[in-house]
JSON list of C-alpha atoms in Angstrom, two decimals:
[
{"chain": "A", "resi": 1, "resn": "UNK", "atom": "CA", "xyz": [-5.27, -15.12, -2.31]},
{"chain": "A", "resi": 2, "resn": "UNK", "atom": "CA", "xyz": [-6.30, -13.77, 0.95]},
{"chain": "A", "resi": 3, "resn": "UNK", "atom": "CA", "xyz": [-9.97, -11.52, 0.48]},
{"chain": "A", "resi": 4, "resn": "UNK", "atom": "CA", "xyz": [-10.09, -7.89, 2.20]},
{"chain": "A", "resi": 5, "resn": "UNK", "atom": "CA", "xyz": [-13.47, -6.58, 2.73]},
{"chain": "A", "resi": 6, "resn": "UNK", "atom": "CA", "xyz": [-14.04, -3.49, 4.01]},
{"chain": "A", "resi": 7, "resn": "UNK", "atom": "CA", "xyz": [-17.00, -1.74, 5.70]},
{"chain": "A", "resi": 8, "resn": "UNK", "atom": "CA", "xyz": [-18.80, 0.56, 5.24]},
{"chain": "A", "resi": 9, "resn": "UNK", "atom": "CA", "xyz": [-18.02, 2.75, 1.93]},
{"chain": "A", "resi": 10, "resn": "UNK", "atom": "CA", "xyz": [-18.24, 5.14, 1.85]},
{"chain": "A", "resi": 11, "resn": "UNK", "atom": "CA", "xyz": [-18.83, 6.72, 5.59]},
{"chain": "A", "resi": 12, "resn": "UNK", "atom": "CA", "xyz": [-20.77, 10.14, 6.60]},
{"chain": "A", "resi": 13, "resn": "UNK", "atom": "CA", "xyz": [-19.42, 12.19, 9.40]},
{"chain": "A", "resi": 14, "resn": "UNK", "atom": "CA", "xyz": [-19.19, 14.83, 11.28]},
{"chain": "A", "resi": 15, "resn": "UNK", "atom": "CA", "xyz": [-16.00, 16.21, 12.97]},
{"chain": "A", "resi": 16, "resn": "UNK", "atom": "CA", "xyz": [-15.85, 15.25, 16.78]},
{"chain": "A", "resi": 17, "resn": "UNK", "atom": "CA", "xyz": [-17.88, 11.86, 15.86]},
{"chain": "A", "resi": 18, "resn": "UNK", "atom": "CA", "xyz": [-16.07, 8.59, 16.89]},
{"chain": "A", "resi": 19, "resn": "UNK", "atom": "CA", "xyz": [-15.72, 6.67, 13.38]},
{"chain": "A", "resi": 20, "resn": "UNK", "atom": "CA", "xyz": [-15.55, 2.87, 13.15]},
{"chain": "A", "resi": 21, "resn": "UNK", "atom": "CA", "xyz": [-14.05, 1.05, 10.32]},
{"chain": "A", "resi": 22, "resn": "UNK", "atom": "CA", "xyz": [-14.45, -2.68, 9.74]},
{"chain": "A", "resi": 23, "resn": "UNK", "atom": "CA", "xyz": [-12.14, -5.28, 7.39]},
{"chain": "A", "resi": 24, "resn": "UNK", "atom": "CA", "xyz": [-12.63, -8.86, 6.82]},
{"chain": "A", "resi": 25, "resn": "UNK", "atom": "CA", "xyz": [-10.27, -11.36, 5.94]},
{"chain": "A", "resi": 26, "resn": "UNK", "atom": "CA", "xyz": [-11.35, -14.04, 3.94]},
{"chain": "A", "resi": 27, "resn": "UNK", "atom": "CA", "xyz": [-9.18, -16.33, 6.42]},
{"chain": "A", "resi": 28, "resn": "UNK", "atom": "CA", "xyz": [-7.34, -15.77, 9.48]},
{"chain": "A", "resi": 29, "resn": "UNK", "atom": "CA", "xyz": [-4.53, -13.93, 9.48]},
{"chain": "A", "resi": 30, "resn": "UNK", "atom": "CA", "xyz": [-3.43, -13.45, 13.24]},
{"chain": "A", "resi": 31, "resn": "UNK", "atom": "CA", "xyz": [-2.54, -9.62, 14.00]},
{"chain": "A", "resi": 32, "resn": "UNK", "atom": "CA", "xyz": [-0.90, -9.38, 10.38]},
{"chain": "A", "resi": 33, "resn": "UNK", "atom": "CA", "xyz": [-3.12, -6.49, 9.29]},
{"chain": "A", "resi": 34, "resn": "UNK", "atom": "CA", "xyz": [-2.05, -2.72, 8.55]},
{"chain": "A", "resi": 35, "resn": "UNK", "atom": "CA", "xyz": [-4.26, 0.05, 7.91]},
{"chain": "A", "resi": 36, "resn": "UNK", "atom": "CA", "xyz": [-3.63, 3.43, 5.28]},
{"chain": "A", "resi": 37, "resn": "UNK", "atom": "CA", "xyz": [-4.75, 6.46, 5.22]},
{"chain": "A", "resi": 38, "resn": "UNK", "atom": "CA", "xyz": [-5.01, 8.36, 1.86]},
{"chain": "A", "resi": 39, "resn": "UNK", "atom": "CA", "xyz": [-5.64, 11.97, 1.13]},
{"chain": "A", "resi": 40, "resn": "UNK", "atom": "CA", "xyz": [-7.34, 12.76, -2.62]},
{"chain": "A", "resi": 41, "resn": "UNK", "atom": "CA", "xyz": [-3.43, 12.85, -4.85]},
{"chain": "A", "resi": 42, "resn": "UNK", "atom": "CA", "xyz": [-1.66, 11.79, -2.59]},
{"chain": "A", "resi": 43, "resn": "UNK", "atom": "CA", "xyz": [0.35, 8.40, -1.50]},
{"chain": "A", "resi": 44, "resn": "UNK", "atom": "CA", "xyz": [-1.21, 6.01, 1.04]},
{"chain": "A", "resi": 45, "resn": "UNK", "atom": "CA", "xyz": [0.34, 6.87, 5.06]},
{"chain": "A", "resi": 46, "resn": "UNK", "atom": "CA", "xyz": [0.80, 3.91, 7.34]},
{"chain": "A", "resi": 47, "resn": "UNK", "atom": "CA", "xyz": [-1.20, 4.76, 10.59]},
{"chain": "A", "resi": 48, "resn": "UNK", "atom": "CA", "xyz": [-1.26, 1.07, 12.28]},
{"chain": "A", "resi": 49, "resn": "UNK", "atom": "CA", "xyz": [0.50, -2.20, 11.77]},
{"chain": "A", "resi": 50, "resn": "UNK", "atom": "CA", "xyz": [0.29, -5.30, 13.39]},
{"chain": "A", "resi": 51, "resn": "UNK", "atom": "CA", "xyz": [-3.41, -4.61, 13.90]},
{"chain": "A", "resi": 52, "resn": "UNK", "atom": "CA", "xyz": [-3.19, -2.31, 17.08]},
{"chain": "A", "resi": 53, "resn": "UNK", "atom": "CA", "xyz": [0.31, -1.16, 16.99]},
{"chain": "A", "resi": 54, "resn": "UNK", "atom": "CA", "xyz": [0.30, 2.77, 16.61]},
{"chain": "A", "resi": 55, "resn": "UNK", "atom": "CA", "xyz": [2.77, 4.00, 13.93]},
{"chain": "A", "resi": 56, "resn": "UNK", "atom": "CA", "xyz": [5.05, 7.07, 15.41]},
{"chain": "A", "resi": 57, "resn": "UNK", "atom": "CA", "xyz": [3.89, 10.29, 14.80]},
{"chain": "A", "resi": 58, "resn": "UNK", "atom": "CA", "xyz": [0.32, 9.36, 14.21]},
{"chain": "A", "resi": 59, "resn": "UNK", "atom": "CA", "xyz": [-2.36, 11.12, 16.14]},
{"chain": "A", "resi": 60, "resn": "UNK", "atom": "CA", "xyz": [-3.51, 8.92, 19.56]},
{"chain": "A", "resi": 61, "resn": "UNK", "atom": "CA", "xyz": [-7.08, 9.54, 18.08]},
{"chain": "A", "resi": 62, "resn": "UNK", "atom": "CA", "xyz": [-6.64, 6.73, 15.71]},
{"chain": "A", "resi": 63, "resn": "UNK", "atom": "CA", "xyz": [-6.56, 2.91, 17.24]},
{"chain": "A", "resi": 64, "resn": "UNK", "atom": "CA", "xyz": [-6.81, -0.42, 15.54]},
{"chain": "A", "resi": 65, "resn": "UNK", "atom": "CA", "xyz": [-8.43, -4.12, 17.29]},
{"chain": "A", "resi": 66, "resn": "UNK", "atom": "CA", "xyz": [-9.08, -7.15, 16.24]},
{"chain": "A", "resi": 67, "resn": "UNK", "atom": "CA", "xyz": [-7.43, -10.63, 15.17]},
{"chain": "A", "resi": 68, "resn": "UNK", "atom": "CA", "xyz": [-7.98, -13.73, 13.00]},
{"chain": "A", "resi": 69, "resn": "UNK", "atom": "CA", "xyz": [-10.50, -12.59, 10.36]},
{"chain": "A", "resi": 70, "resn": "UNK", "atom": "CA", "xyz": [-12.50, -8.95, 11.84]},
{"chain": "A", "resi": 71, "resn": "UNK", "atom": "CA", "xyz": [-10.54, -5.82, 12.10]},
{"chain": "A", "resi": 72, "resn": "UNK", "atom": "CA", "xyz": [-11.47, -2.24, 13.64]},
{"chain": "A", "resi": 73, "resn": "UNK", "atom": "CA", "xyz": [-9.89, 1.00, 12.54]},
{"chain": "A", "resi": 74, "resn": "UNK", "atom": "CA", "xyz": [-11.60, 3.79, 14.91]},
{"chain": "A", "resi": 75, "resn": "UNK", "atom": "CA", "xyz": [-11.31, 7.63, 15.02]},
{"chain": "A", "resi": 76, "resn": "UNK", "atom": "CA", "xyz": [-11.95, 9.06, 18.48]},
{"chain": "A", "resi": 77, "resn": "UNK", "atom": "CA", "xyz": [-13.37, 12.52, 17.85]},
{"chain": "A", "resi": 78, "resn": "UNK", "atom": "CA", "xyz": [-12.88, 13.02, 14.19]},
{"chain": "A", "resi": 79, "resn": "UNK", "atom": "CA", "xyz": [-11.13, 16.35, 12.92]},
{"chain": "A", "resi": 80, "resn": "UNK", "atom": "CA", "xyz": [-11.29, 18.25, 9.73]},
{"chain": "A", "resi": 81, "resn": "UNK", "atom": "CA", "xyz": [-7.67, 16.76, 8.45]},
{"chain": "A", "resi": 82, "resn": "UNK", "atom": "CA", "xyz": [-9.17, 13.09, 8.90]},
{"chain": "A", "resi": 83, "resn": "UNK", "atom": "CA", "xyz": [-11.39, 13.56, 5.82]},
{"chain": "A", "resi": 84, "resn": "UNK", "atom": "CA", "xyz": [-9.77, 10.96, 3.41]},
{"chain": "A", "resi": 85, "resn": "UNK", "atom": "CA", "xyz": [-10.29, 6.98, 2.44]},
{"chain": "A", "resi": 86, "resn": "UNK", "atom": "CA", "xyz": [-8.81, 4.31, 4.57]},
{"chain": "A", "resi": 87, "resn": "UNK", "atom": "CA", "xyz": [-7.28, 0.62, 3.38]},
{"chain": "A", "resi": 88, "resn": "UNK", "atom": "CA", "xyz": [-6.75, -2.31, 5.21]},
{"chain": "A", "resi": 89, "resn": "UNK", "atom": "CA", "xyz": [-4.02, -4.42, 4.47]},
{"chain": "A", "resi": 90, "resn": "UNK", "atom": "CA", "xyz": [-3.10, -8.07, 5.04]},
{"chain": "A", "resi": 91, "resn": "UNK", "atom": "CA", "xyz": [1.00, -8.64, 5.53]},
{"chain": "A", "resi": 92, "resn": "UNK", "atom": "CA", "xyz": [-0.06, -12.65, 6.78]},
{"chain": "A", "resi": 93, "resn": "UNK", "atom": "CA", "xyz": [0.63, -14.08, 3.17]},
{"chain": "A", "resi": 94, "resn": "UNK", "atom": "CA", "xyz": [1.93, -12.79, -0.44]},
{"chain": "A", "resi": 95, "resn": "UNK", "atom": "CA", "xyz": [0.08, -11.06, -2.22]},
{"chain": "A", "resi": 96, "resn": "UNK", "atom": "CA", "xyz": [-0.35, -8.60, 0.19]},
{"chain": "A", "resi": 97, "resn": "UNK", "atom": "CA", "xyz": [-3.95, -7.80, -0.44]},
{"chain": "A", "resi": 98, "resn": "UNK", "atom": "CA", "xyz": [-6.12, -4.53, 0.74]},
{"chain": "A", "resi": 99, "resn": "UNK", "atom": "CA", "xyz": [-9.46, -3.74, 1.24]},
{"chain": "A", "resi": 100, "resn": "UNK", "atom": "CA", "xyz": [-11.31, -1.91, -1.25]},
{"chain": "A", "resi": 101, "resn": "UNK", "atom": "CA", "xyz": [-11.37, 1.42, 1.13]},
{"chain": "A", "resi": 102, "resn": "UNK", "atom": "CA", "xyz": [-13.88, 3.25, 3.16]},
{"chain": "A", "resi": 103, "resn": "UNK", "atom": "CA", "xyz": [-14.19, 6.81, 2.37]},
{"chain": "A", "resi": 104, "resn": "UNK", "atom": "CA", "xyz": [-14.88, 9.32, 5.17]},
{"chain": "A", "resi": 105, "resn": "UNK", "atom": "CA", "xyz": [-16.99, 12.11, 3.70]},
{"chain": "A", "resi": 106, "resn": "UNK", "atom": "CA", "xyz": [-18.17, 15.19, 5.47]},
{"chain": "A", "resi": 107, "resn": "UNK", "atom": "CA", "xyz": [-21.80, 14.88, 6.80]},
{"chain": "B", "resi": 1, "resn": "UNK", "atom": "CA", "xyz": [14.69, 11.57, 5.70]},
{"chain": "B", "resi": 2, "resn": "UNK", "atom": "CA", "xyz": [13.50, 8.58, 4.16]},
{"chain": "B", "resi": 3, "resn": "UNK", "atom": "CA", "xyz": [13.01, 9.37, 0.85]},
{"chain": "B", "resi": 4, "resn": "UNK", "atom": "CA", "xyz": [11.22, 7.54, -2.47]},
{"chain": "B", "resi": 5, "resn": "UNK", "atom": "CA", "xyz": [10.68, 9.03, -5.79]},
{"chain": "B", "resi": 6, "resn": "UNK", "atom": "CA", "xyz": [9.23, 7.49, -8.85]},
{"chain": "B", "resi": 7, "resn": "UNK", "atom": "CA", "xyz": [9.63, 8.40, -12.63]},
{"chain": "B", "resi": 8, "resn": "UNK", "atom": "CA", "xyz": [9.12, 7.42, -15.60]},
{"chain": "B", "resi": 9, "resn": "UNK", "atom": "CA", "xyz": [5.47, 7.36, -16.41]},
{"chain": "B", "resi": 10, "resn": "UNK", "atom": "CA", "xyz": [3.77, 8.38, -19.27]},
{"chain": "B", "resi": 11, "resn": "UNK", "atom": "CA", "xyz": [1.67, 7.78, -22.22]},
{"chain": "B", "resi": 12, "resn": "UNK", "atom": "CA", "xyz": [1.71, 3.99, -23.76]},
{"chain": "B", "resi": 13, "resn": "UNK", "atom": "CA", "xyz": [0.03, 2.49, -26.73]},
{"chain": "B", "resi": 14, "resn": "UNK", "atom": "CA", "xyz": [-1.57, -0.80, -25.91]},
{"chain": "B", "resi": 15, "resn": "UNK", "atom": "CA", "xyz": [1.06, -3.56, -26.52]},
{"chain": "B", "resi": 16, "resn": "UNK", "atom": "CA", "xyz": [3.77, -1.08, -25.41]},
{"chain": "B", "resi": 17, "resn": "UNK", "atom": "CA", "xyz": [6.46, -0.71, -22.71]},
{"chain": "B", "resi": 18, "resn": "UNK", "atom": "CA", "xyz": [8.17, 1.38, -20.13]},
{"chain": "B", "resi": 19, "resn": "UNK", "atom": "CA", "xyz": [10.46, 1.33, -17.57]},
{"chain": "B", "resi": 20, "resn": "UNK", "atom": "CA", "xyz": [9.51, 3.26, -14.37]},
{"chain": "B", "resi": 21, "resn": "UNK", "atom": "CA", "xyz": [12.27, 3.87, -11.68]},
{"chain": "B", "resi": 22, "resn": "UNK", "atom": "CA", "xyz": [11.91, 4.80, -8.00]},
{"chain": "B", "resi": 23, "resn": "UNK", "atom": "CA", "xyz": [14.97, 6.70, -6.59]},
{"chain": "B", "resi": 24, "resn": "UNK", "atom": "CA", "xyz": [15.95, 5.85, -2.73]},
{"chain": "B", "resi": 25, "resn": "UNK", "atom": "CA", "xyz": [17.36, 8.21, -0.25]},
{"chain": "B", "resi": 26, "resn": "UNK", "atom": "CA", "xyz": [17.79, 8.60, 3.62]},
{"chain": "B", "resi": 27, "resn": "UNK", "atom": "CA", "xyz": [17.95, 4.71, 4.65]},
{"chain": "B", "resi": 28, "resn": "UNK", "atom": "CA", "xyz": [20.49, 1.69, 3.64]},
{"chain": "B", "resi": 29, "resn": "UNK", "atom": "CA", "xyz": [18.87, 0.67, 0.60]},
{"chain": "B", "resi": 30, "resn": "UNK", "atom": "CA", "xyz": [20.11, -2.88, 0.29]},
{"chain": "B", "resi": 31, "resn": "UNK", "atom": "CA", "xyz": [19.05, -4.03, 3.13]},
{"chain": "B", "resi": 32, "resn": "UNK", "atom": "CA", "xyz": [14.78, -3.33, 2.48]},
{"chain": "B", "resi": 33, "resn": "UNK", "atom": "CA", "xyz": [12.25, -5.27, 0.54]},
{"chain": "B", "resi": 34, "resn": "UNK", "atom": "CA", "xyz": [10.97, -3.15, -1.73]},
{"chain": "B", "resi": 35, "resn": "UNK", "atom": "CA", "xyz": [7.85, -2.97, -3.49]},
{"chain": "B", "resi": 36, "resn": "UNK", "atom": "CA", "xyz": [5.37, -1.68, -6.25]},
{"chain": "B", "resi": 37, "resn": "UNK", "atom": "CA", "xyz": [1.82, -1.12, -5.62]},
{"chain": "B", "resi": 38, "resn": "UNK", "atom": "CA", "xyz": [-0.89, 0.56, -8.33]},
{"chain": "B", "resi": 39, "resn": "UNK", "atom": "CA", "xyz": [-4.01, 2.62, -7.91]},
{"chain": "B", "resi": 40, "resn": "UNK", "atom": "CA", "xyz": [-6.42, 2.56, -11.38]},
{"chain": "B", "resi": 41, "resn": "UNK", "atom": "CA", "xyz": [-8.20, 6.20, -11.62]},
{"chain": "B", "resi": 42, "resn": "UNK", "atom": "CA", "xyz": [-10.56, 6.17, -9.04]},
{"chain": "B", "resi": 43, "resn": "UNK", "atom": "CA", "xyz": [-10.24, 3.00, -7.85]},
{"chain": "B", "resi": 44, "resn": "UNK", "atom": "CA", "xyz": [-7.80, 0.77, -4.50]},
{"chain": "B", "resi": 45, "resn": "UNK", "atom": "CA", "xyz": [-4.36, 0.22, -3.74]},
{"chain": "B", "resi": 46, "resn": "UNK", "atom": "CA", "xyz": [-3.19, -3.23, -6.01]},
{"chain": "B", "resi": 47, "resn": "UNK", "atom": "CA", "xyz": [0.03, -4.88, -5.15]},
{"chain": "B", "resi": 48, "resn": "UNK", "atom": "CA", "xyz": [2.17, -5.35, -7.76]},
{"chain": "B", "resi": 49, "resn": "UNK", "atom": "CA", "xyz": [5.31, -7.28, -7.07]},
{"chain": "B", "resi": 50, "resn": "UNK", "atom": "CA", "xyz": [8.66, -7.29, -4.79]},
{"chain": "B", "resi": 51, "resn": "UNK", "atom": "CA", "xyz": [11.92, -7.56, -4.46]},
{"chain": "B", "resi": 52, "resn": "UNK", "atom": "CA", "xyz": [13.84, -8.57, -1.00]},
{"chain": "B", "resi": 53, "resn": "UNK", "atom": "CA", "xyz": [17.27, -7.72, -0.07]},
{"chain": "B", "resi": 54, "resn": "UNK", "atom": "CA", "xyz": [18.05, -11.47, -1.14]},
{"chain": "B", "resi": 55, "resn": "UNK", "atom": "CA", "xyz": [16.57, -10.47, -4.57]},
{"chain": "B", "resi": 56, "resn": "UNK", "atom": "CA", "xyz": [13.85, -13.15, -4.33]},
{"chain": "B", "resi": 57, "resn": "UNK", "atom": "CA", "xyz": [10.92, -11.74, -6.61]},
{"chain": "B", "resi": 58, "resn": "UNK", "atom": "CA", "xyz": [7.15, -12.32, -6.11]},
{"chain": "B", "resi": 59, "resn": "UNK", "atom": "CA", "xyz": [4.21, -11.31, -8.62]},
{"chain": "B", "resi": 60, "resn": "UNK", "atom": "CA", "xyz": [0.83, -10.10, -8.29]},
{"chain": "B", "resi": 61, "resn": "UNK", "atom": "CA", "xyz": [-0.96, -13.16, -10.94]},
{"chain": "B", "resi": 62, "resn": "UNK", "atom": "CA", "xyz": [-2.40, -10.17, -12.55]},
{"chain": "B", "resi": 63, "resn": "UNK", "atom": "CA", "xyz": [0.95, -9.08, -14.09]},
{"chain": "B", "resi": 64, "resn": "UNK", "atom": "CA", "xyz": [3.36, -12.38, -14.01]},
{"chain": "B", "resi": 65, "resn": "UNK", "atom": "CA", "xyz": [5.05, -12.61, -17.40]},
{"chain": "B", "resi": 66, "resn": "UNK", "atom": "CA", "xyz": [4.38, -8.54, -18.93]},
{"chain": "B", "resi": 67, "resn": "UNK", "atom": "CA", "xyz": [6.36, -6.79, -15.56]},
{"chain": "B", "resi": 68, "resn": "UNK", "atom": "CA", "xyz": [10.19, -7.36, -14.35]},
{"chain": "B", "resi": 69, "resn": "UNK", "atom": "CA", "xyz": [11.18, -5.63, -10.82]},
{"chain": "B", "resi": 70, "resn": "UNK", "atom": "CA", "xyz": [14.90, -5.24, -10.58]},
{"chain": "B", "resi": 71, "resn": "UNK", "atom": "CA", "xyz": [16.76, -3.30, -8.17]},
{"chain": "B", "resi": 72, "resn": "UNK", "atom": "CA", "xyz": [20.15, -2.09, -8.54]},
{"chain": "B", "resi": 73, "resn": "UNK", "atom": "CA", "xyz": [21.99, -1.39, -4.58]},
{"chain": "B", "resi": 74, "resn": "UNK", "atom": "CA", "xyz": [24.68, 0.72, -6.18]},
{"chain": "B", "resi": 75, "resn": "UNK", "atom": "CA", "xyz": [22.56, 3.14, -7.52]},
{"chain": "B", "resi": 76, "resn": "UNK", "atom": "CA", "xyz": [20.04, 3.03, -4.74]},
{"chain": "B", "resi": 77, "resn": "UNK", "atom": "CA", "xyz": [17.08, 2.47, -7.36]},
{"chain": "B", "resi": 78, "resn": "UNK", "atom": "CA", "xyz": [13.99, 0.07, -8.01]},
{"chain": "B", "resi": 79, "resn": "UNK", "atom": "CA", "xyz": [12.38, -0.63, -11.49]},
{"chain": "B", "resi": 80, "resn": "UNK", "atom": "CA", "xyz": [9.89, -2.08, -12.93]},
{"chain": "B", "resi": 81, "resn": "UNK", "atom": "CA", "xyz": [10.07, -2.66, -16.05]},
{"chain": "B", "resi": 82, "resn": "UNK", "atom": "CA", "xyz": [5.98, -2.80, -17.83]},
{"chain": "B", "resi": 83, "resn": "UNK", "atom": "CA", "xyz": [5.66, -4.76, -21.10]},
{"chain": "B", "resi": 84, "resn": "UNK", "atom": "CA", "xyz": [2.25, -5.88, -23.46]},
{"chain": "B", "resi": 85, "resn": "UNK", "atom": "CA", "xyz": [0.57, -3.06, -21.71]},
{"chain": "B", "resi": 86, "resn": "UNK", "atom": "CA", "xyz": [-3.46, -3.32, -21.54]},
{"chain": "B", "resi": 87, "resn": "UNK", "atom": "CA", "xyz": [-6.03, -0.51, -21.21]},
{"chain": "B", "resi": 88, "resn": "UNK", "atom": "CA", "xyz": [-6.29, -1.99, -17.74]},
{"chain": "B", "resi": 89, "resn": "UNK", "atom": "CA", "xyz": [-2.49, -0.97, -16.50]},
{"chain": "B", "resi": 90, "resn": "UNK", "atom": "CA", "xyz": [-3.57, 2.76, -16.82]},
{"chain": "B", "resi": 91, "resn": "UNK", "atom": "CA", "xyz": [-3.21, 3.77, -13.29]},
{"chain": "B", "resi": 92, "resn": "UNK", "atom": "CA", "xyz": [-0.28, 5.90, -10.48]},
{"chain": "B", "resi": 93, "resn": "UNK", "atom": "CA", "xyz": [2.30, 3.21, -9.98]},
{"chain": "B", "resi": 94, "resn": "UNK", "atom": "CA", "xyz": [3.96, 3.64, -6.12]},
{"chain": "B", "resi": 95, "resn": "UNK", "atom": "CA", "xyz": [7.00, 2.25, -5.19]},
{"chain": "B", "resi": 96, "resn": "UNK", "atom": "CA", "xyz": [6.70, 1.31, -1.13]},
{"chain": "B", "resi": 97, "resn": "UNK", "atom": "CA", "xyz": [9.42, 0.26, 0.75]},
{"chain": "B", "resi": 98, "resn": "UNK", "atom": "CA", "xyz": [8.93, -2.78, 3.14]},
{"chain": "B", "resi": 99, "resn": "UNK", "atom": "CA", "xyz": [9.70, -2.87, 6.67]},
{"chain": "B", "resi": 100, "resn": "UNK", "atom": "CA", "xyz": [9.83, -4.96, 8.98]},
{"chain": "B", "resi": 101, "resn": "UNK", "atom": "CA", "xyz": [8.97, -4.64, 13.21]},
{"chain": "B", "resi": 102, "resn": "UNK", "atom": "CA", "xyz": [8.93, -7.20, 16.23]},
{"chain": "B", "resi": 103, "resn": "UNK", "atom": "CA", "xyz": [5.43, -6.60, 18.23]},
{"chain": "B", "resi": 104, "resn": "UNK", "atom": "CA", "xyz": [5.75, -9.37, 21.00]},
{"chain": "B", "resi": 105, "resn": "UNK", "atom": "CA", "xyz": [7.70, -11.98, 19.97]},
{"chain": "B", "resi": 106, "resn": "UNK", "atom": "CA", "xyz": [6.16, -12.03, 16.07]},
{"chain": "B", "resi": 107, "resn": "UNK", "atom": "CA", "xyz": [7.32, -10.24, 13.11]},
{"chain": "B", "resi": 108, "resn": "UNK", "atom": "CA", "xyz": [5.73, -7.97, 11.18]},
{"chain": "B", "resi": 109, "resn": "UNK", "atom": "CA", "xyz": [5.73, -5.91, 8.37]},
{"chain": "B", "resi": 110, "resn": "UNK", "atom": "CA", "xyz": [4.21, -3.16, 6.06]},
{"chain": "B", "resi": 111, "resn": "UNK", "atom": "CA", "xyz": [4.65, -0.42, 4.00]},
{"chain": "B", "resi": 112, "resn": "UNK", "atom": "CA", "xyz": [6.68, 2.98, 5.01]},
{"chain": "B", "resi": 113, "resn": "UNK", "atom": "CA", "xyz": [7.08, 5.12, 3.63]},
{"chain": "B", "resi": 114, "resn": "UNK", "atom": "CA", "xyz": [5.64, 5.20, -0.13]},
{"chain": "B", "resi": 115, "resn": "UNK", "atom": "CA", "xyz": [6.42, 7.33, -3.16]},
{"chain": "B", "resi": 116, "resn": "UNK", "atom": "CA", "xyz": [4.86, 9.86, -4.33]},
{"chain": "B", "resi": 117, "resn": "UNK", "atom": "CA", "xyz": [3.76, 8.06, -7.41]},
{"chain": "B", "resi": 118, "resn": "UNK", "atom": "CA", "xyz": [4.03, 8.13, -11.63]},
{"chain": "B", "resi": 119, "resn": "UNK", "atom": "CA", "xyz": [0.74, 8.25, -13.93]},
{"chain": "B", "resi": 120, "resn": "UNK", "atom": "CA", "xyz": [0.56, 5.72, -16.18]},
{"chain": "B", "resi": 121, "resn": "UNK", "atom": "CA", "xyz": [-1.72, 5.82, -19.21]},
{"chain": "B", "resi": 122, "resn": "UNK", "atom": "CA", "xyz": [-2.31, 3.16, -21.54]},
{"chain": "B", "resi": 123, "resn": "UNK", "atom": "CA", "xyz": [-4.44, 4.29, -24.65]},
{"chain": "B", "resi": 124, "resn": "UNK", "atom": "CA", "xyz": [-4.24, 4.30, -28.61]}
]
């Protein structure tokens, strides 16, 4: 099985900072990466898929880089709503494995 | 609008079973992969198994041999049915339905949209 690791967890901030989130694959997986956003009792949201593709109706603050094994999720100016633990996900091989999560907390 | 709701959960002795259900509305059901992923209290997002249009099934090593996924297309409905249940399987069980996009010329897919989840709670 492919090995998400995520970094860092969790992750202090302040609203209007630019917030970068890293995953590692244990191998390469090309662009085949997704990335979540969860809010505390509620179900995951897709924000980006194919690595850098932006998922309709999700803010243009949020962008997603990266291929083979290192991945960026990053927040432009980070607002209040934002607050919430991301997961990475790898779609290059079954099981579809995610990262662990990073947790953006209020600074 | 695209539409997934689970049921089903609830309160298991160790050893015991249940069947949970996710209920499909707004898209062509038949046509989508479909999917169950679990969150433990507190803890990530674990894929469980899933179930193509094709009804070609892949499981998670973690539950091969104590979970079936079925779907059934009339009724526009996934299951999953959860047998020998461990203190371990005590966790919200989302259905997530899989789709797929063309970026370029590669496909690709992920998860979208996901239920709203059913607790789970496996305890004597």
């Amino acid at each position: 099985d492919i090995q998400m690791t995520q970094s860092p967890s969790p992750l202090s901030a302040s609203v209007g900072d630019r917030v970068t989130i890293t995953c590692r694959a244990s191998q390469s997986i090309g662009s085949y990466l997704n990335w979540y956003q969860q809010k505390p009792g509620k179900a995951p949201k897709v924000l980006i898929y194919a690595a850098s593709s932006l998922e309709s109706g999700v803010p243009l603050r949020f962008s997603g880089s990266g291929s083979g094994t290192d991945f960026t999720l990053t927040i432009s100016s980070l607002q209040p709503e934002d607050f919430a633990t991301y997961y990475c996900q790898q779609s290059y091989s079954t099981p579809q494995t995610f990262g662990q999560g990073t947790k953006v907390e209020i600074k | 609008e695209v539409q997934l709701v689970e049921s089903g959960g609830g309160l298991v002795q160790p050893g015991g079973s249940l069947r949970l259900s996710c209920a499909a509305s707004g898209f062509t059901f038949s046509l989508y992969t479909m999917n169950w992923v679990r969150q433990a209290p507190g803890k990530g997002l674990e894929w469980l198994s899933y179930i193509d249009s094709a009804s070609s099934i892949y499981y998670a090593d973690s539950v091969k041999g104590r979970f079936t996924i079925s779907r059934d297309n009339a009724k526009n409905s996934l299951y999953l049915q959860l047998s020998g249940l461990r203190d371990e399987d005590t966790a919200v069980y989302y259905c997530a339905r899989g789709v797929k996009g063309i970026v370029g010329t590669l496909s690709f897919n992920w998860f979208d949209p996901w239920g709203q989840g059913t607790l789970v709670t496996v305890s004597s």
